[in-house]
Amino acid sequence: MEPKVSRHESNQSEETDDQLLDKVIAGQAESFNQLVKRYRSRIFSYGYYLLHSCDDAEDMTQETFVRAYLNLKKFRREASFYTWLFRIASNVGYQHIGKLSRQRKMKENYANNQPAGNQQECASPETMLLKTEVQQVVFEAMQQLRPKHREALILKEINGLEVQEVANICRVPEGTIKSRLNRARTELKKQINRMSRLGGELVQ
Amino acid sequence: MKCRTCQTIIEQCYYTAGTATQLMEHIQTCSACRQAWQQQEMITQALTTMPQLAPSDALQANIWQSITARQNTSGFSSLFTKQRLRLWAAAAMLLVLGVTSVLVNQEQHRPAPISFNHKTGVTQPATQPDANKIAGQNKIDETQPAKVPGNVATKQHAATSETKQNSQPVIAKGSGNQEEPIKQTKIRTYRSPFTSFSVSKDKKKSMKTLVGKSEVNQAAQSYTASSGQPSPGQTMAVDAPAQHQFRLYNNKINVNQQEAARITLSLHQGKKLSLAIYSRTGRLVKMIANDFLIPGDYEWQWQGKNSAGETVGSGIYLLLLQLEGEKPQKQQLVVIK
């Protein structure tokens, strides 16, 4: 269950988040670029797996960083910047889901195998994503989950956050996250089995 | 380890050092659990190896563009963002609705004005222009309290032959020597070279003085006789039944429970009245009202106390209403202690 990319891997020889935040608040807006570079792929991945749309994921990423920059003074530093950023991303993501009924659109997009938006940018993730058959099935099955369950699963399994961090992002108790994860896994397994039967082949 | 425990651990992905060893031992022997474990591991591995995706290179530029745009819309213009405009519109609509409902409510509670034809002596609902006019004139009448402590008649000589006074409720003398019954729902006063009478807040003493003034009466009488019309300065009795409604509610009161008898009187003309409670032997217990009252609705409450403020004893008491020039009316009420 180790995350693929360590969160602080790229920070080792660089300034910490707090130092960069201090600089941004002091007026050095360029320092915010470093924060964007540091976290944009994680936020984008989170958005993509949550919304299953490159366009929406990119919009979400952009909106997340814009809100973060504009509300930087409200950041009380009780949690890490990373958690706070994900909290914003989560809010933005839910707004996308609620506003546009993304789930139905997601199914259509996936059925057509034509991801919306920038095809060149999304072609790479798609091919990467569909690298293995199992990943393809899991990815498809994930879209059938409820957004809350999917969010917990993405944050915990794909982004490699701890349960406590996920709980902070979702603003729910840890027990709730564990429950959501459990239900998400059970539901994911059901979906995979169903899809495997429909496809005439088993995952195994 | 049992299969059930094993599958629970697999589903929850909760492996400790002890359980992991037991699990491995179990799945060596149980093919069903081994299959479940392999499936779970495969899913977990697929999830954890999902690639981190990269957004387009234009993201950073877009972010700064969006930040700049939003910073430019801060300040006064931020009050009129799309979302806030909706709030402003909703607030404005609520305000308009509230004001409209208040105005409509006021309009509905305004009594219909009436007009009096001097030539025919017929009272009829006013036409719309007249209605507006009269409604404006009678506005104060509606809002005035029903009781006026007293009346002062002032003799005025107006330049115009007919001026409608609308600032105060008016009690005027009739054309004869005695007081004319004021049958009215709307009081109108006409000023003339002869006289006009208006009610002020002074006591009725001065009103009595007015009643006794023969010169005014004679002038009004002569005007009526010569013109065949009501004398200017008279208050017209307009379209109202001359029935006074005198009622007693809750005629059985328990003074220990702070109950009170409620007495209501709907007076259609200005009268001097006395309202009092008497015992069965005729002894005055409490004088509730002894005053001159202008037309209106009145209400009194008696909580079973005498003039000295002491609670009266149990028994039957008489409530006596004496209106000037009318037959006394009485009601019985019971006091329980």
PDB file of C-alpha atoms in Angstrom, chain B residues 25-275:
ATOM      1  CA  GLU B  25      -1.145 -20.487   6.417  1.00  0.00           C
ATOM      2  CA  HIS B  26      -4.879 -20.622   5.828  1.00  0.00           C
ATOM      3  CA  ILE B  27      -4.838 -19.719   2.164  1.00  0.00           C
ATOM      4  CA  GLN B  28      -2.304 -22.486   1.512  1.00  0.00           C
ATOM      5  CA  THR B  29      -4.967 -24.976   2.399  1.00  0.00           C
ATOM      6  CA  CYS B  30      -8.227 -23.188   1.444  1.00  0.00           C
ATOM      7  CA  SER B  31      -8.647 -22.557  -2.262  1.00  0.00           C
ATOM      8  CA  ALA B  32     -11.709 -20.278  -1.868  1.00  0.00           C
ATOM      9  CA  CYS B  33      -9.895 -17.980   0.517  1.00  0.00           C
ATOM     10  CA  ARG B  34      -6.840 -18.065  -1.668  1.00  0.00           C
ATOM     11  CA  GLN B  35      -8.879 -16.947  -4.632  1.00  0.00           C
ATOM     12  CA  ALA B  36     -10.487 -14.148  -2.629  1.00  0.00           C
ATOM     13  CA  TRP B  37      -7.103 -13.034  -1.374  1.00  0.00           C
ATOM     14  CA  GLN B  38      -5.612 -13.050  -4.846  1.00  0.00           C
ATOM     15  CA  GLN B  39      -8.488 -11.054  -6.204  1.00  0.00           C
ATOM     16  CA  GLN B  40      -8.215  -8.525  -3.433  1.00  0.00           C
ATOM     17  CA  GLU B  41      -4.500  -8.217  -3.867  1.00  0.00           C
ATOM     18  CA  MET B  42      -4.927  -7.725  -7.557  1.00  0.00           C
ATOM     19  CA  ILE B  43      -7.417  -4.932  -7.056  1.00  0.00           C
ATOM     20  CA  THR B  44      -5.255  -3.280  -4.446  1.00  0.00           C
ATOM     21  CA  GLN B  45      -2.238  -3.509  -6.654  1.00  0.00           C
ATOM     22  CA  ALA B  46      -4.140  -2.115  -9.595  1.00  0.00           C
ATOM     23  CA  LEU B  47      -5.259   0.794  -7.487  1.00  0.00           C
ATOM     24  CA  THR B  48      -1.882   1.563  -6.011  1.00  0.00           C
ATOM     25  CA  THR B  49      -0.190   1.380  -9.361  1.00  0.00           C
ATOM     26  CA  MET B  50      -2.587   3.728 -11.021  1.00  0.00           C
ATOM     27  CA  PRO B  51      -0.414   6.316 -12.718  1.00  0.00           C
ATOM     28  CA  GLN B  52      -0.124   9.888 -11.552  1.00  0.00           C
ATOM     29  CA  LEU B  53      -1.367  12.001 -14.404  1.00  0.00           C
ATOM     30  CA  ALA B  54      -0.040  15.342 -15.510  1.00  0.00           C
ATOM     31  CA  PRO B  55      -2.157  18.269 -16.563  1.00  0.00           C
ATOM     32  CA  SER B  56      -1.418  20.307 -19.629  1.00  0.00           C
ATOM     33  CA  ASP B  57       1.422  22.797 -19.599  1.00  0.00           C
ATOM     34  CA  ALA B  58      -1.003  25.629 -20.006  1.00  0.00           C
ATOM     35  CA  LEU B  59      -2.360  25.013 -16.544  1.00  0.00           C
ATOM     36  CA  GLN B  60       0.026  27.332 -14.795  1.00  0.00           C
ATOM     37  CA  ALA B  61      -0.669  30.174 -17.184  1.00  0.00           C
ATOM     38  CA  ASN B  62      -4.381  29.596 -16.846  1.00  0.00           C
ATOM     39  CA  ILE B  63      -4.118  29.704 -13.090  1.00  0.00           C
ATOM     40  CA  TRP B  64      -2.422  33.098 -13.101  1.00  0.00           C
ATOM     41  CA  GLN B  65      -4.826  34.407 -15.668  1.00  0.00           C
ATOM     42  CA  SER B  66      -7.746  33.357 -13.533  1.00  0.00           C
ATOM     43  CA  ILE B  67      -6.158  34.802 -10.391  1.00  0.00           C
ATOM     44  CA  THR B  68      -5.605  38.132 -12.095  1.00  0.00           C
ATOM     45  CA  ALA B  69      -9.134  38.214 -13.415  1.00  0.00           C
ATOM     46  CA  ARG B  70     -10.601  37.540 -10.005  1.00  0.00           C
ATOM     47  CA  GLN B  71      -8.427  40.050  -8.282  1.00  0.00           C
ATOM     48  CA  ASN B  72      -9.595  42.671 -10.736  1.00  0.00           C
ATOM     49  CA  THR B  73     -13.200  41.918  -9.916  1.00  0.00           C
ATOM     50  CA  SER B  74     -12.696  42.410  -6.196  1.00  0.00           C
ATOM     51  CA  GLY B  75     -13.998  45.424  -4.346  1.00  0.00           C
ATOM     52  CA  PHE B  76     -17.225  47.129  -5.317  1.00  0.00           C
ATOM     53  CA  SER B  77     -17.771  45.010  -8.394  1.00  0.00           C
ATOM     54  CA  SER B  78     -17.518  41.861  -6.323  1.00  0.00           C
ATOM     55  CA  LEU B  79     -20.823  42.844  -4.780  1.00  0.00           C
ATOM     56  CA  PHE B  80     -22.417  42.175  -8.109  1.00  0.00           C
ATOM     57  CA  THR B  81     -21.132  38.772  -8.963  1.00  0.00           C
ATOM     58  CA  LYS B  82     -23.590  36.370 -10.449  1.00  0.00           C
ATOM     59  CA  GLN B  83     -24.312  34.637  -7.190  1.00  0.00           C
ATOM     60  CA  ARG B  84     -24.608  37.832  -5.201  1.00  0.00           C
ATOM     61  CA  LEU B  85     -26.826  39.391  -7.788  1.00  0.00           C
ATOM     62  CA  ARG B  86     -29.283  36.614  -7.188  1.00  0.00           C
ATOM     63  CA  LEU B  87     -29.214  37.345  -3.494  1.00  0.00           C
ATOM     64  CA  TRP B  88     -29.729  41.028  -4.109  1.00  0.00           C
ATOM     65  CA  ALA B  89     -32.634  40.292  -6.423  1.00  0.00           C
ATOM     66  CA  ALA B  90     -34.217  37.958  -3.902  1.00  0.00           C
ATOM     67  CA  ALA B  91     -33.861  40.526  -1.130  1.00  0.00           C
ATOM     68  CA  ALA B  92     -35.365  43.244  -3.305  1.00  0.00           C
ATOM     69  CA  MET B  93     -38.286  41.043  -4.235  1.00  0.00           C
ATOM     70  CA  LEU B  94     -38.948  40.215  -0.612  1.00  0.00           C
ATOM     71  CA  LEU B  95     -38.882  43.890   0.260  1.00  0.00           C
ATOM     72  CA  VAL B  96     -41.319  44.767  -2.500  1.00  0.00           C
ATOM     73  CA  LEU B  97     -43.638  41.940  -1.511  1.00  0.00           C
ATOM     74  CA  GLY B  98     -43.569  42.998   2.104  1.00  0.00           C
ATOM     75  CA  VAL B  99     -44.350  46.624   1.350  1.00  0.00           C
ATOM     76  CA  THR B 100     -47.103  45.625  -1.061  1.00  0.00           C
ATOM     77  CA  SER B 101     -48.732  43.291   1.420  1.00  0.00           C
ATOM     78  CA  VAL B 102     -48.685  45.989   4.107  1.00  0.00           C
ATOM     79  CA  LEU B 103     -50.280  48.491   1.760  1.00  0.00           C
ATOM     80  CA  VAL B 104     -52.902  46.015   0.609  1.00  0.00           C
ATOM     81  CA  ASN B 105     -53.657  45.099   4.190  1.00  0.00           C
ATOM     82  CA  GLN B 106     -54.162  48.713   5.122  1.00  0.00           C
ATOM     83  CA  GLU B 107     -56.400  49.255   2.137  1.00  0.00           C
ATOM     84  CA  GLN B 108     -58.557  46.270   2.978  1.00  0.00           C
ATOM     85  CA  HIS B 109     -59.137  47.405   6.531  1.00  0.00           C
ATOM     86  CA  ARG B 110     -60.257  50.856   5.497  1.00  0.00           C
ATOM     87  CA  PRO B 111     -64.067  51.140   5.708  1.00  0.00           C
ATOM     88  CA  ALA B 112     -65.952  52.074   2.601  1.00  0.00           C
ATOM     89  CA  PRO B 113     -66.683  55.778   2.535  1.00  0.00           C
ATOM     90  CA  ILE B 114     -70.184  57.064   2.181  1.00  0.00           C
ATOM     91  CA  SER B 115     -71.590  60.282   0.928  1.00  0.00           C
ATOM     92  CA  PHE B 116     -74.579  62.285   1.950  1.00  0.00           C
ATOM     93  CA  ASN B 117     -76.797  64.099  -0.463  1.00  0.00           C
ATOM     94  CA  HIS B 118     -78.046  67.292   1.101  1.00  0.00           C
ATOM     95  CA  LYS B 119     -80.943  67.733  -1.241  1.00  0.00           C
ATOM     96  CA  THR B 120     -82.385  64.284  -1.042  1.00  0.00           C
ATOM     97  CA  GLY B 121     -81.130  63.382   2.375  1.00  0.00           C
ATOM     98  CA  VAL B 122     -80.033  60.013   1.014  1.00  0.00           C
ATOM     99  CA  THR B 123     -76.907  58.352   2.088  1.00  0.00           C
ATOM    100  CA  GLN B 124     -75.199  56.247  -0.511  1.00  0.00           C
ATOM    101  CA  PRO B 125     -71.820  54.774  -1.227  1.00  0.00           C
ATOM    102  CA  ALA B 126     -69.533  57.370  -2.633  1.00  0.00           C
ATOM    103  CA  THR B 127     -68.357  57.316  -6.205  1.00  0.00           C
ATOM    104  CA  GLN B 128     -64.715  56.634  -6.743  1.00  0.00           C
ATOM    105  CA  PRO B 129     -63.467  60.241  -6.827  1.00  0.00           C
ATOM    106  CA  ASP B 130     -65.620  61.065  -3.842  1.00  0.00           C
ATOM    107  CA  ALA B 131     -64.556  57.910  -2.149  1.00  0.00           C
ATOM    108  CA  ASN B 132     -60.939  58.852  -2.411  1.00  0.00           C
ATOM    109  CA  LYS B 133     -61.713  62.289  -1.144  1.00  0.00           C
ATOM    110  CA  ILE B 134     -63.764  61.120   1.756  1.00  0.00           C
ATOM    111  CA  ALA B 135     -61.359  58.354   2.557  1.00  0.00           C
ATOM    112  CA  GLY B 136     -58.674  60.946   2.881  1.00  0.00           C
ATOM    113  CA  GLN B 137     -60.868  63.053   5.068  1.00  0.00           C
ATOM    114  CA  ASN B 138     -61.871  60.237   7.327  1.00  0.00           C
ATOM    115  CA  LYS B 139     -58.459  58.821   7.763  1.00  0.00           C
ATOM    116  CA  ILE B 140     -58.054  60.352  11.172  1.00  0.00           C
ATOM    117  CA  ASP B 141     -61.468  59.216  12.293  1.00  0.00           C
ATOM    118  CA  GLU B 142     -60.421  55.631  11.881  1.00  0.00           C
ATOM    119  CA  THR B 143     -57.294  55.978  13.811  1.00  0.00           C
ATOM    120  CA  GLN B 144     -58.689  58.080  16.608  1.00  0.00           C
ATOM    121  CA  PRO B 145     -59.327  56.325  19.891  1.00  0.00           C
ATOM    122  CA  ALA B 146     -62.941  55.719  20.558  1.00  0.00           C
ATOM    123  CA  LYS B 147     -63.084  57.660  23.731  1.00  0.00           C
ATOM    124  CA  VAL B 148     -62.680  61.364  23.843  1.00  0.00           C
ATOM    125  CA  PRO B 149     -62.473  62.764  27.330  1.00  0.00           C
ATOM    126  CA  GLY B 150     -64.540  65.772  26.664  1.00  0.00           C
ATOM    127  CA  ASN B 151     -65.714  68.196  24.082  1.00  0.00           C
ATOM    128  CA  VAL B 152     -65.063  71.779  23.472  1.00  0.00           C
ATOM    129  CA  ALA B 153     -67.156  73.651  21.089  1.00  0.00           C
ATOM    130  CA  THR B 154     -65.533  76.503  19.419  1.00  0.00           C
ATOM    131  CA  LYS B 155     -67.417  78.963  17.496  1.00  0.00           C
ATOM    132  CA  GLN B 156     -65.819  79.775  14.246  1.00  0.00           C
ATOM    133  CA  HIS B 157     -66.748  82.028  11.447  1.00  0.00           C
ATOM    134  CA  ALA B 158     -65.429  80.595   8.270  1.00  0.00           C
ATOM    135  CA  ALA B 159     -65.175  82.507   5.058  1.00  0.00           C
ATOM    136  CA  THR B 160     -66.501  79.701   2.953  1.00  0.00           C
ATOM    137  CA  SER B 161     -69.993  78.493   3.297  1.00  0.00           C
ATOM    138  CA  GLU B 162     -69.125  74.837   3.519  1.00  0.00           C
ATOM    139  CA  THR B 163     -65.881  73.495   4.693  1.00  0.00           C
ATOM    140  CA  LYS B 164     -65.374  69.940   5.691  1.00  0.00           C
ATOM    141  CA  GLN B 165     -63.434  69.538   8.819  1.00  0.00           C
ATOM    142  CA  ASN B 166     -61.460  66.391   8.920  1.00  0.00           C
ATOM    143  CA  SER B 167     -58.796  66.813  11.451  1.00  0.00           C
ATOM    144  CA  GLN B 168     -60.709  65.629  14.470  1.00  0.00           C
ATOM    145  CA  PRO B 169     -63.807  63.681  15.236  1.00  0.00           C
ATOM    146  CA  VAL B 170     -66.640  66.059  15.644  1.00  0.00           C
ATOM    147  CA  ILE B 171     -69.620  66.133  17.874  1.00  0.00           C
ATOM    148  CA  ALA B 172     -72.067  68.836  17.141  1.00  0.00           C
ATOM    149  CA  LYS B 173     -75.357  69.874  18.325  1.00  0.00           C
ATOM    150  CA  GLY B 174     -78.455  69.174  16.388  1.00  0.00           C
ATOM    151  CA  SER B 175     -80.836  71.754  15.095  1.00  0.00           C
ATOM    152  CA  GLY B 176     -83.064  71.621  18.109  1.00  0.00           C
ATOM    153  CA  ASN B 177     -82.490  72.590  21.682  1.00  0.00           C
ATOM    154  CA  GLN B 178     -81.962  69.064  22.787  1.00  0.00           C
ATOM    155  CA  GLU B 179     -79.006  67.063  21.643  1.00  0.00           C
ATOM    156  CA  GLU B 180     -79.661  65.439  18.335  1.00  0.00           C
ATOM    157  CA  PRO B 181     -78.926  61.734  18.243  1.00  0.00           C
ATOM    158  CA  ILE B 182     -75.830  61.350  16.221  1.00  0.00           C
ATOM    159  CA  LYS B 183     -76.591  58.424  14.014  1.00  0.00           C
ATOM    160  CA  GLN B 184     -73.473  58.025  12.148  1.00  0.00           C
ATOM    161  CA  THR B 185     -70.700  55.917  11.016  1.00  0.00           C
ATOM    162  CA  LYS B 186     -68.826  58.852   9.566  1.00  0.00           C
ATOM    163  CA  ILE B 187     -68.905  62.210  11.182  1.00  0.00           C
ATOM    164  CA  ARG B 188     -68.930  65.182   8.962  1.00  0.00           C
ATOM    165  CA  THR B 189     -68.978  68.756  10.022  1.00  0.00           C
ATOM    166  CA  TYR B 190     -69.962  71.778   7.986  1.00  0.00           C
ATOM    167  CA  ARG B 191     -68.662  75.159   8.807  1.00  0.00           C
ATOM    168  CA  SER B 192     -70.790  78.088   8.041  1.00  0.00           C
ATOM    169  CA  PRO B 193     -70.983  81.721   8.831  1.00  0.00           C
ATOM    170  CA  PHE B 194     -73.058  80.627  11.750  1.00  0.00           C
ATOM    171  CA  THR B 195     -70.993  78.149  13.570  1.00  0.00           C
ATOM    172  CA  SER B 196     -69.146  74.935  13.637  1.00  0.00           C
ATOM    173  CA  PHE B 197     -68.316  72.632  16.459  1.00  0.00           C
ATOM    174  CA  SER B 198     -65.359  70.515  16.936  1.00  0.00           C
ATOM    175  CA  VAL B 199     -64.192  68.223  19.634  1.00  0.00           C
ATOM    176  CA  SER B 200     -60.976  68.888  21.357  1.00  0.00           C
ATOM    177  CA  LYS B 201     -59.252  66.986  24.090  1.00  0.00           C
ATOM    178  CA  ASP B 202     -60.626  69.123  26.852  1.00  0.00           C
ATOM    179  CA  LYS B 203     -63.113  67.791  29.239  1.00  0.00           C
ATOM    180  CA  LYS B 204     -66.787  67.530  28.676  1.00  0.00           C
ATOM    181  CA  LYS B 205     -67.397  70.480  30.892  1.00  0.00           C
ATOM    182  CA  SER B 206     -66.973  72.763  27.969  1.00  0.00           C
ATOM    183  CA  MET B 207     -69.158  70.510  25.889  1.00  0.00           C
ATOM    184  CA  LYS B 208     -71.912  71.002  28.356  1.00  0.00           C
ATOM    185  CA  THR B 209     -71.401  74.684  28.039  1.00  0.00           C
ATOM    186  CA  LEU B 210     -71.872  74.356  24.349  1.00  0.00           C
ATOM    187  CA  VAL B 211     -75.066  72.415  24.760  1.00  0.00           C
ATOM    188  CA  GLY B 212     -76.495  75.159  26.791  1.00  0.00           C
ATOM    189  CA  LYS B 213     -75.682  77.911  24.400  1.00  0.00           C
ATOM    190  CA  SER B 214     -78.900  78.978  22.926  1.00  0.00           C
ATOM    191  CA  GLU B 215     -77.521  81.366  20.394  1.00  0.00           C
ATOM    192  CA  VAL B 216     -75.811  78.646  18.514  1.00  0.00           C
ATOM    193  CA  ASN B 217     -78.846  76.480  18.579  1.00  0.00           C
ATOM    194  CA  GLN B 218     -81.038  79.254  17.359  1.00  0.00           C
ATOM    195  CA  ALA B 219     -78.729  80.089  14.514  1.00  0.00           C
ATOM    196  CA  ALA B 220     -78.582  76.522  13.381  1.00  0.00           C
ATOM    197  CA  GLN B 221     -82.299  76.140  13.726  1.00  0.00           C
ATOM    198  CA  SER B 222     -83.035  79.207  11.647  1.00  0.00           C
ATOM    199  CA  TYR B 223     -80.649  78.088   8.936  1.00  0.00           C
ATOM    200  CA  THR B 224     -82.321  74.729   8.712  1.00  0.00           C
ATOM    201  CA  ALA B 225     -85.740  76.283   8.570  1.00  0.00           C
ATOM    202  CA  SER B 226     -84.849  78.691   5.824  1.00  0.00           C
ATOM    203  CA  SER B 227     -82.874  76.409   3.576  1.00  0.00           C
ATOM    204  CA  GLY B 228     -84.551  73.116   4.161  1.00  0.00           C
ATOM    205  CA  GLN B 229     -81.124  71.597   4.531  1.00  0.00           C
ATOM    206  CA  PRO B 230     -79.247  70.571   7.561  1.00  0.00           C
ATOM    207  CA  SER B 231     -77.567  73.436   9.185  1.00  0.00           C
ATOM    208  CA  PRO B 232     -73.955  73.896   8.282  1.00  0.00           C
ATOM    209  CA  GLY B 233     -71.958  73.092  11.311  1.00  0.00           C
ATOM    210  CA  GLN B 234     -74.146  70.198  12.196  1.00  0.00           C
ATOM    211  CA  THR B 235     -72.748  66.800  12.409  1.00  0.00           C
ATOM    212  CA  MET B 236     -74.761  64.618  10.158  1.00  0.00           C
ATOM    213  CA  ALA B 237     -76.217  61.425  11.351  1.00  0.00           C
ATOM    214  CA  VAL B 238     -75.462  59.093   8.558  1.00  0.00           C
ATOM    215  CA  ASP B 239     -76.667  55.621   7.899  1.00  0.00           C
ATOM    216  CA  ALA B 240     -76.223  53.810  11.134  1.00  0.00           C
ATOM    217  CA  PRO B 241     -78.526  51.840  13.336  1.00  0.00           C
ATOM    218  CA  ALA B 242     -79.160  53.399  16.690  1.00  0.00           C
ATOM    219  CA  GLN B 243     -78.721  50.151  18.582  1.00  0.00           C
ATOM    220  CA  HIS B 244     -76.245  50.069  21.372  1.00  0.00           C
ATOM    221  CA  GLN B 245     -74.849  46.656  21.976  1.00  0.00           C
ATOM    222  CA  PHE B 246     -74.212  45.967  25.595  1.00  0.00           C
ATOM    223  CA  ARG B 247     -72.819  42.583  26.472  1.00  0.00           C
ATOM    224  CA  LEU B 248     -71.364  40.813  29.406  1.00  0.00           C
ATOM    225  CA  TYR B 249     -68.976  37.967  28.867  1.00  0.00           C
ATOM    226  CA  ASN B 250     -67.874  35.533  31.508  1.00  0.00           C
ATOM    227  CA  ASN B 251     -70.600  36.348  33.987  1.00  0.00           C
ATOM    228  CA  LYS B 252     -69.298  33.780  36.449  1.00  0.00           C
ATOM    229  CA  ILE B 253     -65.891  34.669  37.763  1.00  0.00           C
ATOM    230  CA  ASN B 254     -63.654  33.014  40.287  1.00  0.00           C
ATOM    231  CA  VAL B 255     -61.661  35.742  41.948  1.00  0.00           C
ATOM    232  CA  ASN B 256     -59.147  33.240  43.309  1.00  0.00           C
ATOM    233  CA  GLN B 257     -58.207  32.312  39.792  1.00  0.00           C
ATOM    234  CA  GLN B 258     -57.852  35.920  38.726  1.00  0.00           C
ATOM    235  CA  GLU B 259     -60.784  35.670  36.392  1.00  0.00           C
ATOM    236  CA  ALA B 260     -62.454  38.805  35.179  1.00  0.00           C
ATOM    237  CA  ALA B 261     -65.832  39.647  33.754  1.00  0.00           C
ATOM    238  CA  ARG B 262     -65.609  41.326  30.391  1.00  0.00           C
ATOM    239  CA  ILE B 263     -68.088  44.015  29.527  1.00  0.00           C
ATOM    240  CA  THR B 264     -68.365  45.343  26.030  1.00  0.00           C
ATOM    241  CA  LEU B 265     -70.365  48.225  24.738  1.00  0.00           C
ATOM    242  CA  SER B 266     -70.760  49.303  21.175  1.00  0.00           C
ATOM    243  CA  LEU B 267     -71.907  52.890  21.265  1.00  0.00           C
ATOM    244  CA  HIS B 268     -73.407  54.428  18.178  1.00  0.00           C
ATOM    245  CA  GLN B 269     -73.809  57.917  19.438  1.00  0.00           C
ATOM    246  CA  GLY B 270     -72.170  60.118  21.979  1.00  0.00           C
ATOM    247  CA  LYS B 271     -73.730  59.521  25.347  1.00  0.00           C
ATOM    248  CA  LYS B 272     -73.162  60.093  28.956  1.00  0.00           C
ATOM    249  CA  LEU B 273     -73.229  56.795  30.670  1.00  0.00           C
ATOM    250  CA  SER B 274     -72.627  55.225  33.977  1.00  0.00           C
ATOM    251  CA  LEU B 275     -71.639  51.641  34.371  1.00  0.00           C
TER     252      LEU B 275
END
